[in-house]
Amino acid sequence: MTRSEFDDIRAHITAEARHAADLLEIANELLDDLEQARVREATMRSYYLSLLTAARATVAASNAGDPAPMTFLVHELARHGQLPADDTEALRILSDAKAAQALVPRIEDEPPARRPKSGSRARSCVGVSRTLPR
């Protein structure tokens, strides 16, 4: 759900013409969205744990002198269709990784964004995929 959609929901809830049925419908939609977000988060955590385990096993195998230490990582990446197909794709991946590595320190140095107070909210998002009942 986008910030614009949240803003629209807040505006609808605080509007003068509030109907209990409308609020109940919004609450049910929000609960459905929350459940979907939790499922996506659990899936991402699972993928992250599998990748972290493969990376750790790869480093451990390399440290132990295994003749093919990349086996664990290659297997995990292949399982998700993430192995580079050719040299061009490999170069693009390396370029993306280098750019991301350069951006990380900048992101970590920035203070977290603060949400404006309710009276001074500026709407900057355009486009809504959800329509609210009137």
PDB file of C-alpha atoms in Angstrom:
ATOM      1  CA  MET A   1       0.000   0.000   0.000  1.00  0.00           C
ATOM      2  CA  THR A   2       1.397   3.370  -0.974  1.00  0.00           C
ATOM      3  CA  ARG A   3       1.691   6.427   1.237  1.00  0.00           C
ATOM      4  CA  SER A   4      -0.927   8.107  -0.950  1.00  0.00           C
ATOM      5  CA  GLU A   5      -3.368   5.290  -0.232  1.00  0.00           C
ATOM      6  CA  PHE A   6      -2.763   5.662   3.514  1.00  0.00           C
ATOM      7  CA  ASP A   7      -3.340   9.414   3.217  1.00  0.00           C
ATOM      8  CA  ASP A   8      -6.586   8.810   1.324  1.00  0.00           C
ATOM      9  CA  ILE A   9      -7.777   6.381   3.991  1.00  0.00           C
ATOM     10  CA  ARG A  10      -6.947   8.844   6.783  1.00  0.00           C
ATOM     11  CA  ALA A  11      -8.806  11.596   4.934  1.00  0.00           C
ATOM     12  CA  HIS A  12     -11.816   9.347   4.410  1.00  0.00           C
ATOM     13  CA  ILE A  13     -11.931   8.286   8.059  1.00  0.00           C
ATOM     14  CA  THR A  14     -11.775  11.883   9.291  1.00  0.00           C
ATOM     15  CA  ALA A  15     -14.367  13.147   6.783  1.00  0.00           C
ATOM     16  CA  GLU A  16     -17.647  14.413   8.199  1.00  0.00           C
ATOM     17  CA  ALA A  17     -19.843  11.774   6.540  1.00  0.00           C
ATOM     18  CA  ARG A  18     -18.590   8.641   8.248  1.00  0.00           C
ATOM     19  CA  HIS A  19     -20.618   5.490   7.837  1.00  0.00           C
ATOM     20  CA  ALA A  20     -19.917   2.461   9.988  1.00  0.00           C
ATOM     21  CA  ALA A  21     -20.165   0.124   7.002  1.00  0.00           C
ATOM     22  CA  ASP A  22     -17.551   2.141   5.103  1.00  0.00           C
ATOM     23  CA  LEU A  23     -15.173   2.086   8.079  1.00  0.00           C
ATOM     24  CA  LEU A  24     -15.689  -1.646   8.523  1.00  0.00           C
ATOM     25  CA  GLU A  25     -14.906  -2.232   4.843  1.00  0.00           C
ATOM     26  CA  ILE A  26     -11.727  -0.146   5.129  1.00  0.00           C
ATOM     27  CA  ALA A  27     -10.695  -2.017   8.285  1.00  0.00           C
ATOM     28  CA  ASN A  28     -11.176  -5.373   6.556  1.00  0.00           C
ATOM     29  CA  GLU A  29      -9.124  -4.240   3.541  1.00  0.00           C
ATOM     30  CA  LEU A  30      -6.347  -3.008   5.827  1.00  0.00           C
ATOM     31  CA  LEU A  31      -6.298  -6.324   7.692  1.00  0.00           C
ATOM     32  CA  ASP A  32      -6.074  -8.186   4.373  1.00  0.00           C
ATOM     33  CA  ASP A  33      -3.198  -5.930   3.296  1.00  0.00           C
ATOM     34  CA  LEU A  34      -1.450  -6.471   6.632  1.00  0.00           C
ATOM     35  CA  GLU A  35      -1.788 -10.248   6.333  1.00  0.00           C
ATOM     36  CA  GLN A  36      -0.345 -10.166   2.799  1.00  0.00           C
ATOM     37  CA  ALA A  37       2.545  -7.988   3.998  1.00  0.00           C
ATOM     38  CA  ARG A  38       3.303 -10.447   6.813  1.00  0.00           C
ATOM     39  CA  VAL A  39       3.350 -13.370   4.359  1.00  0.00           C
ATOM     40  CA  ARG A  40       5.713 -11.424   2.040  1.00  0.00           C
ATOM     41  CA  GLU A  41       7.947 -10.589   5.009  1.00  0.00           C
ATOM     42  CA  ALA A  42       8.074 -14.225   6.144  1.00  0.00           C
ATOM     43  CA  THR A  43       8.941 -15.307   2.590  1.00  0.00           C
ATOM     44  CA  MET A  44      11.703 -12.709   2.331  1.00  0.00           C
ATOM     45  CA  ARG A  45      13.102 -13.731   5.719  1.00  0.00           C
ATOM     46  CA  SER A  46      13.177 -17.343   4.544  1.00  0.00           C
ATOM     47  CA  TYR A  47      15.020 -16.386   1.334  1.00  0.00           C
ATOM     48  CA  TYR A  48      17.457 -14.253   3.325  1.00  0.00           C
ATOM     49  CA  LEU A  49      18.151 -17.053   5.800  1.00  0.00           C
ATOM     50  CA  SER A  50      18.766 -19.546   2.971  1.00  0.00           C
ATOM     51  CA  LEU A  51      21.125 -17.141   1.210  1.00  0.00           C
ATOM     52  CA  LEU A  52      22.944 -16.275   4.451  1.00  0.00           C
ATOM     53  CA  THR A  53      23.355 -19.963   5.253  1.00  0.00           C
ATOM     54  CA  ALA A  54      24.733 -20.639   1.766  1.00  0.00           C
ATOM     55  CA  ALA A  55      27.133 -17.682   2.026  1.00  0.00           C
ATOM     56  CA  ARG A  56      28.404 -18.835   5.431  1.00  0.00           C
ATOM     57  CA  ALA A  57      28.821 -22.414   4.174  1.00  0.00           C
ATOM     58  CA  THR A  58      30.746 -21.101   1.167  1.00  0.00           C
ATOM     59  CA  VAL A  59      33.151 -19.130   3.364  1.00  0.00           C
ATOM     60  CA  ALA A  60      33.524 -22.086   5.743  1.00  0.00           C
ATOM     61  CA  ALA A  61      34.233 -24.436   2.820  1.00  0.00           C
ATOM     62  CA  SER A  62      36.823 -22.012   1.442  1.00  0.00           C
ATOM     63  CA  ASN A  63      38.493 -21.705   4.853  1.00  0.00           C
ATOM     64  CA  ALA A  64      38.539 -25.493   5.185  1.00  0.00           C
ATOM     65  CA  GLY A  65      40.258 -25.843   1.818  1.00  0.00           C
ATOM     66  CA  ASP A  66      37.327 -27.440   0.002  1.00  0.00           C
ATOM     67  CA  PRO A  67      38.170 -27.818  -3.713  1.00  0.00           C
ATOM     68  CA  ALA A  68      34.743 -26.400  -4.722  1.00  0.00           C
ATOM     69  CA  PRO A  69      33.709 -23.924  -2.004  1.00  0.00           C
ATOM     70  CA  MET A  70      31.185 -22.071  -4.209  1.00  0.00           C
ATOM     71  CA  THR A  71      28.907 -25.124  -4.459  1.00  0.00           C
ATOM     72  CA  PHE A  72      26.563 -23.972  -1.676  1.00  0.00           C
ATOM     73  CA  LEU A  73      26.156 -20.445  -3.014  1.00  0.00           C
ATOM     74  CA  VAL A  74      25.815 -21.533  -6.643  1.00  0.00           C
ATOM     75  CA  HIS A  75      23.127 -24.035  -5.643  1.00  0.00           C
ATOM     76  CA  GLU A  76      21.122 -21.414  -3.714  1.00  0.00           C
ATOM     77  CA  LEU A  77      21.355 -18.821  -6.484  1.00  0.00           C
ATOM     78  CA  ALA A  78      20.403 -21.386  -9.125  1.00  0.00           C
ATOM     79  CA  ARG A  79      17.400 -22.435  -7.051  1.00  0.00           C
ATOM     80  CA  HIS A  80      16.037 -18.895  -7.385  1.00  0.00           C
ATOM     81  CA  GLY A  81      17.108 -18.376 -10.997  1.00  0.00           C
ATOM     82  CA  GLN A  82      19.707 -15.775 -10.037  1.00  0.00           C
ATOM     83  CA  LEU A  83      22.845 -17.111 -11.707  1.00  0.00           C
ATOM     84  CA  PRO A  84      24.277 -14.847 -14.420  1.00  0.00           C
ATOM     85  CA  ALA A  85      23.421 -16.246 -17.848  1.00  0.00           C
ATOM     86  CA  ASP A  86      26.419 -14.812 -19.701  1.00  0.00           C
ATOM     87  CA  ASP A  87      29.411 -12.455 -19.413  1.00  0.00           C
ATOM     88  CA  THR A  88      27.312  -9.377 -20.231  1.00  0.00           C
ATOM     89  CA  GLU A  89      24.914 -10.110 -17.400  1.00  0.00           C
ATOM     90  CA  ALA A  90      27.822 -10.850 -15.067  1.00  0.00           C
ATOM     91  CA  LEU A  91      29.368  -7.459 -15.873  1.00  0.00           C
ATOM     92  CA  ARG A  92      26.021  -5.732 -15.244  1.00  0.00           C
ATOM     93  CA  ILE A  93      25.665  -7.503 -11.897  1.00  0.00           C
ATOM     94  CA  LEU A  94      29.186  -6.464 -10.883  1.00  0.00           C
ATOM     95  CA  SER A  95      28.464  -2.884 -11.919  1.00  0.00           C
ATOM     96  CA  ASP A  96      25.223  -2.850  -9.917  1.00  0.00           C
ATOM     97  CA  ALA A  97      27.001  -4.295  -6.873  1.00  0.00           C
ATOM     98  CA  LYS A  98      29.736  -1.659  -7.091  1.00  0.00           C
ATOM     99  CA  ALA A  99      27.152   1.140  -7.330  1.00  0.00           C
ATOM    100  CA  ALA A 100      25.158  -0.270  -4.401  1.00  0.00           C
ATOM    101  CA  GLN A 101      28.301  -0.611  -2.309  1.00  0.00           C
ATOM    102  CA  ALA A 102      29.117   3.059  -2.972  1.00  0.00           C
ATOM    103  CA  LEU A 103      25.600   4.139  -1.922  1.00  0.00           C
ATOM    104  CA  VAL A 104      25.446   2.227   1.366  1.00  0.00           C
ATOM    105  CA  PRO A 105      27.597   4.663   3.387  1.00  0.00           C
ATOM    106  CA  ARG A 106      25.468   7.579   2.180  1.00  0.00           C
ATOM    107  CA  ILE A 107      22.241   5.858   3.191  1.00  0.00           C
ATOM    108  CA  GLU A 108      23.605   4.956   6.627  1.00  0.00           C
ATOM    109  CA  ASP A 109      24.712   8.571   7.246  1.00  0.00           C
ATOM    110  CA  GLU A 110      21.300  10.104   6.478  1.00  0.00           C
ATOM    111  CA  PRO A 111      18.950  10.650   9.410  1.00  0.00           C
ATOM    112  CA  PRO A 112      15.639   8.771   9.226  1.00  0.00           C
ATOM    113  CA  ALA A 113      12.810  10.636   7.514  1.00  0.00           C
ATOM    114  CA  ARG A 114      10.404  12.300   9.908  1.00  0.00           C
ATOM    115  CA  ARG A 115       6.704  12.239   9.293  1.00  0.00           C
ATOM    116  CA  PRO A 116       5.136  15.717   9.209  1.00  0.00           C
ATOM    117  CA  LYS A 117       2.553  16.588  11.850  1.00  0.00           C
ATOM    118  CA  SER A 118      -1.036  15.891  10.863  1.00  0.00           C
ATOM    119  CA  GLY A 119      -1.897  19.545  10.203  1.00  0.00           C
ATOM    120  CA  SER A 120       1.012  20.127   7.821  1.00  0.00           C
ATOM    121  CA  ARG A 121       0.813  17.045   5.632  1.00  0.00           C
ATOM    122  CA  ALA A 122       1.817  17.716   2.043  1.00  0.00           C
ATOM    123  CA  ARG A 123       0.577  15.225  -0.533  1.00  0.00           C
ATOM    124  CA  SER A 124       3.341  14.330  -2.917  1.00  0.00           C
ATOM    125  CA  CYS A 125       2.157  10.958  -4.227  1.00  0.00           C
ATOM    126  CA  VAL A 126       0.034  10.795  -7.338  1.00  0.00           C
ATOM    127  CA  GLY A 127      -2.189   7.963  -8.440  1.00  0.00           C
ATOM    128  CA  VAL A 128      -4.341   5.691  -6.358  1.00  0.00           C
ATOM    129  CA  SER A 129      -5.083   2.082  -7.042  1.00  0.00           C
ATOM    130  CA  ARG A 130      -7.759   1.860  -4.374  1.00  0.00           C
ATOM    131  CA  THR A 131     -11.097   3.635  -4.439  1.00  0.00           C
ATOM    132  CA  LEU A 132     -12.759   4.511  -1.195  1.00  0.00           C
ATOM    133  CA  PRO A 133     -16.514   4.307  -0.741  1.00  0.00           C
ATOM    134  CA  ARG A 134     -18.314   7.660  -0.733  1.00  0.00           C
TER     135      ARG A 134
END
